[in-house]
Tab-separated table of C-alpha atoms in Angstrom:
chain	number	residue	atom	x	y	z
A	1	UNK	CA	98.751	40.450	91.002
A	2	UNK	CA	97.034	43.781	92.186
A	3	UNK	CA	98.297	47.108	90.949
A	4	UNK	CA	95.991	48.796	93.825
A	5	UNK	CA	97.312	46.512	96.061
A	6	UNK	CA	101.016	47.263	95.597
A	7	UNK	CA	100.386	50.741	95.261
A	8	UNK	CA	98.163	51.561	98.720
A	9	UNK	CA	100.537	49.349	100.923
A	10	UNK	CA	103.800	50.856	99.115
A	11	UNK	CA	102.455	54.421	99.919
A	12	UNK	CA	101.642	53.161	104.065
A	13	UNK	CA	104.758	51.423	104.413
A	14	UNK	CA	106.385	54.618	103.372
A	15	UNK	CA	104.966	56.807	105.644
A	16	UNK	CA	104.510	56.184	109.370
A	17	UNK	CA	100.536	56.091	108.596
A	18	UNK	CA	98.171	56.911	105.758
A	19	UNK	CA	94.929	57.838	105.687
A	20	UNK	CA	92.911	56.647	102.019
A	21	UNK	CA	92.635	60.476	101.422
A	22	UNK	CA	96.661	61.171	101.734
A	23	UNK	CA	96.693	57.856	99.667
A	24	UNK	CA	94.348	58.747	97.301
A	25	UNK	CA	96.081	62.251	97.145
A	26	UNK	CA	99.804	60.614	96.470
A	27	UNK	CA	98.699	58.248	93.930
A	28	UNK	CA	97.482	61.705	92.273
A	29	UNK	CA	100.369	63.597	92.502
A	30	UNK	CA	101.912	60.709	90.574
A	31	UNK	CA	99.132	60.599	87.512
A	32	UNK	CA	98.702	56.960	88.870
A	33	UNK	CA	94.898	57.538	87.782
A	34	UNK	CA	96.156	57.545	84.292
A	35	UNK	CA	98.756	54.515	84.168
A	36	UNK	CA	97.214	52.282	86.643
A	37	UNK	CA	93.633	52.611	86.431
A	38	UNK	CA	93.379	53.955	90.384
A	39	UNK	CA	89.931	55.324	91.057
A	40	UNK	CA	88.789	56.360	94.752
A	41	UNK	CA	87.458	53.607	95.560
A	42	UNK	CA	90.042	50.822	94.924
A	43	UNK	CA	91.950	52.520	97.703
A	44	UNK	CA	89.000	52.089	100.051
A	45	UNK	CA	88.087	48.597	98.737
A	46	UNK	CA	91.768	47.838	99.113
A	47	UNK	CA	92.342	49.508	102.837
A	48	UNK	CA	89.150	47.632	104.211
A	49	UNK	CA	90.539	44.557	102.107
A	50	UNK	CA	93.928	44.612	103.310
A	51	UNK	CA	92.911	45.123	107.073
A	52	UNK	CA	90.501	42.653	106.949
A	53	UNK	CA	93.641	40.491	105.901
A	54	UNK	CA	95.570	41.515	108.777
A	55	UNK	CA	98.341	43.015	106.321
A	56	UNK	CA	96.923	46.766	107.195
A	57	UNK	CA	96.116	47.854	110.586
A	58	UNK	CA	93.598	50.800	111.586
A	59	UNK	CA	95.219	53.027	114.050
A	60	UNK	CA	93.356	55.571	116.423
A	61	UNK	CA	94.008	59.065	115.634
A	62	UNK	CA	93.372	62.494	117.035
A	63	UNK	CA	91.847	63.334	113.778
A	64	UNK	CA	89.165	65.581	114.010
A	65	UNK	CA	88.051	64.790	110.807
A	66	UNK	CA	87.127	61.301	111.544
A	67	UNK	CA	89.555	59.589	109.234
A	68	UNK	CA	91.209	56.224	109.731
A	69	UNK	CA	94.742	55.761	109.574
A	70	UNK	CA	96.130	52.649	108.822
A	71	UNK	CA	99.922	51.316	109.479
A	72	UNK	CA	101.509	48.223	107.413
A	73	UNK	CA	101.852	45.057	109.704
A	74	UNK	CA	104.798	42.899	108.766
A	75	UNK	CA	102.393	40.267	107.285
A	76	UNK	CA	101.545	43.192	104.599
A	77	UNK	CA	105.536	44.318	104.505
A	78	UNK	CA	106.232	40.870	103.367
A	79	UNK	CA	103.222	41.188	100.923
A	80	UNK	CA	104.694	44.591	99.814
A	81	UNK	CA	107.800	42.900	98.992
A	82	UNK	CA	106.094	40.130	97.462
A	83	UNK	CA	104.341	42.196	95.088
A	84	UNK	CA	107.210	44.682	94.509
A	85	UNK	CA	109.674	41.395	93.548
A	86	UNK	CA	106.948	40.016	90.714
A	87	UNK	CA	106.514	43.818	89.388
A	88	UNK	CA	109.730	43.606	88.918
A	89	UNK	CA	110.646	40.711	87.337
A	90	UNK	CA	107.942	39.874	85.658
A	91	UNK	CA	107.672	40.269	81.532
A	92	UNK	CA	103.701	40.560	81.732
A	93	UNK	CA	101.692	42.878	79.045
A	94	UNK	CA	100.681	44.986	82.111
A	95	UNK	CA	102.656	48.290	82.168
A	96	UNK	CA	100.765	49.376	85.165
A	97	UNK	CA	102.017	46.798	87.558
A	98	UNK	CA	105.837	47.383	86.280
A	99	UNK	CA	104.907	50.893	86.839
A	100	UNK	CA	104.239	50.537	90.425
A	101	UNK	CA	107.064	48.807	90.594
A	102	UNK	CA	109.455	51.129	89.243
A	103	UNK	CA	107.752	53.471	92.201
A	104	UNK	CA	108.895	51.617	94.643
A	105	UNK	CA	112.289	49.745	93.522
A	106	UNK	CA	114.424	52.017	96.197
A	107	UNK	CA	112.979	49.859	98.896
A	108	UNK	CA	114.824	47.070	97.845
A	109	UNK	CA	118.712	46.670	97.891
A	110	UNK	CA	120.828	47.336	94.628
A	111	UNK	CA	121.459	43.962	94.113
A	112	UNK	CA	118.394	42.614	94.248
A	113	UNK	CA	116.574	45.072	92.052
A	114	UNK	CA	119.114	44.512	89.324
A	115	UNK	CA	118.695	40.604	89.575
A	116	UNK	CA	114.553	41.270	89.768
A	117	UNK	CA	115.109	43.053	86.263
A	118	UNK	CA	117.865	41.033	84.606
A	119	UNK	CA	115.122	37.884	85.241
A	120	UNK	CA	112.367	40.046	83.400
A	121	UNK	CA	114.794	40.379	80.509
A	122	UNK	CA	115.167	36.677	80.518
A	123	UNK	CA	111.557	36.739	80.683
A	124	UNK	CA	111.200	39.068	77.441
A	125	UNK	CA	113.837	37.489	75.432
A	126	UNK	CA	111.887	34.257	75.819
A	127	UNK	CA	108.290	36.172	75.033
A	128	UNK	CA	110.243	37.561	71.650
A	129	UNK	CA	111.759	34.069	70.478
A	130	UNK	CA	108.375	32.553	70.985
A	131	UNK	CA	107.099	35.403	68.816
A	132	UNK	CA	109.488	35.592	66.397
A	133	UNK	CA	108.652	32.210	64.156
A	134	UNK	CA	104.953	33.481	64.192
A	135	UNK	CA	106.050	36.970	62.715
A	136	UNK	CA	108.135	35.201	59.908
A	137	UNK	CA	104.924	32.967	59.071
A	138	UNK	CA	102.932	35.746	59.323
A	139	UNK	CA	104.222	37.810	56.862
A	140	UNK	CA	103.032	35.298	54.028
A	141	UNK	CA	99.600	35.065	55.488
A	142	UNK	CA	97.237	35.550	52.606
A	143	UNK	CA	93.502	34.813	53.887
A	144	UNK	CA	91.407	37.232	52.514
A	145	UNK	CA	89.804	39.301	55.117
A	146	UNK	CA	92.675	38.804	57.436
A	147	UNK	CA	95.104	40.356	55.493
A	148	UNK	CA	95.948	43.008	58.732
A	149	UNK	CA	96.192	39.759	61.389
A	150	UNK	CA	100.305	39.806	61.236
A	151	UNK	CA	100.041	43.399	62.643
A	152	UNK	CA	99.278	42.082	66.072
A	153	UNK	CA	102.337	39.497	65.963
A	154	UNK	CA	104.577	42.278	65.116
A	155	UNK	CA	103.174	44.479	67.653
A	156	UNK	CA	104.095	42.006	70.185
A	157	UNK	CA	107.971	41.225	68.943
A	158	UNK	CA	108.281	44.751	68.879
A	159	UNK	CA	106.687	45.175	72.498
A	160	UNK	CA	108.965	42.947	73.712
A	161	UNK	CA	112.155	43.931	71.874
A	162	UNK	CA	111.600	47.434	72.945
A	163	UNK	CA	110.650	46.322	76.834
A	164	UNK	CA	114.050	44.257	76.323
A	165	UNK	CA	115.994	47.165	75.486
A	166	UNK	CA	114.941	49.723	77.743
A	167	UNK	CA	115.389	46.688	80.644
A	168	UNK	CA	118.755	46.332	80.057
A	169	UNK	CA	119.378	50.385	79.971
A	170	UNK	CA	117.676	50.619	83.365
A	171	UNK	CA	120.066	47.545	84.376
A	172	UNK	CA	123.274	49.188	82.991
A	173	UNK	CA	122.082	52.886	84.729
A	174	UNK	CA	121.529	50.997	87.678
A	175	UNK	CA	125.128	49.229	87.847
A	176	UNK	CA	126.578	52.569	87.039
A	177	UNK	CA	124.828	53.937	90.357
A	178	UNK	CA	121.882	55.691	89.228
A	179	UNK	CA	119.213	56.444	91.870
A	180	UNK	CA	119.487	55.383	96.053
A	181	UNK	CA	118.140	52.278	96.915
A	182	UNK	CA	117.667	51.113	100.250
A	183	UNK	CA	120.488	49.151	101.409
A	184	UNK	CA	122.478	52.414	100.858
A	185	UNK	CA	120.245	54.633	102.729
A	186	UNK	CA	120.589	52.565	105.807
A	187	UNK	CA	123.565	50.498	105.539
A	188	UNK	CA	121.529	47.173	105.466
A	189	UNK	CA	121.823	44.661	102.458
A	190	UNK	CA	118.441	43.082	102.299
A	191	UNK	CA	114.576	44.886	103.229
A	192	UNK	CA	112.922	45.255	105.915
């Protein structure tokens, strides 16, 4: 799954149309250069990419500066939702897709968003019980030389517990109405 993907058609299919220099310029205004790895040209790589895929479209401007604009097609809507649903519920070690994710979770209904989370926490509990036998072997692990080895398998139960936890707050502020999601900006009960 493609952080730069998910983040250049979230940023058209907000906006009427994008140019990779407005694109480029959002993503900024959002740090995404320091939690998803964005450089200048991903975006481009991505636009040409995701045009040549039919999910983009380059639209004729008066522009005098020569820039393309593209608009999302429904074939990259349904891709933008695609990706947007596995940011969401997936328990991956890659904060920068869950990231992008969180950026964009207001263009899905309520509902959803909550069940799209409440499956990642299903998704973490299982990635800390799979951890947590390792962790109690670990801490008897005497091999000379390796000594430091159970740090990692503590790292990751504690990744995941603390992923877990902050999961379920988002889930609980979410339930108690926290932020405006889609389906309550326009009435409608699933994305468009």
């Amino acid at each position: 799954m493609s952080t730069t993907r998910l983040l250049v058609l979230g940023v058209v299919a907000g906006r009427d149309t994008a140019h990779g220099y407005a694109i480029h310029h959002e993503l900024l205004s959002w740090n995404a250069q320091e939690w998803a790895n964005v450089k200048w040209g991903s975006i481009y790589h991505a636009l040409r990419q995701l045009t040549k895929e039919g999910k983009l479209e380059a639209v004729s401007g008066e522009d005098p500066t020569g820039r393309t604009d593209y608009r999302i097609t429904p074939k990259g809507r349904a891709e933008f939702l695609e990706l947007l649903r596995g940011a969401l519920s997936s328990a991956g070690p890659h904060a920068d897709l869950l990231s992008a994710g969180l950026a964009f979770m207001a263009a899905l209904p309520r509902s959803e968003v909550i069940e799209l989370l409440e499956r990642r926490c299903g998704a973490l509990e299982k990635e800390r019980d799979d951890i947590a036998p390792v962790v109690g072997v670990a801490d008897g692990w005497e091999t000379p030389g390796t000594e430091h080895v159970p740090e990692l398998f503590h790292l990751w139960y504690s990744n995941a517990d603390h992923a877990l936890t902050w999961t379920r707050g988002l889930i609980e502020r979410l339930r108690a109405g926290a932020y405006t999601m889609a389906d309550e900006l326009t009435g409608e009960t699933r994305p468009r």
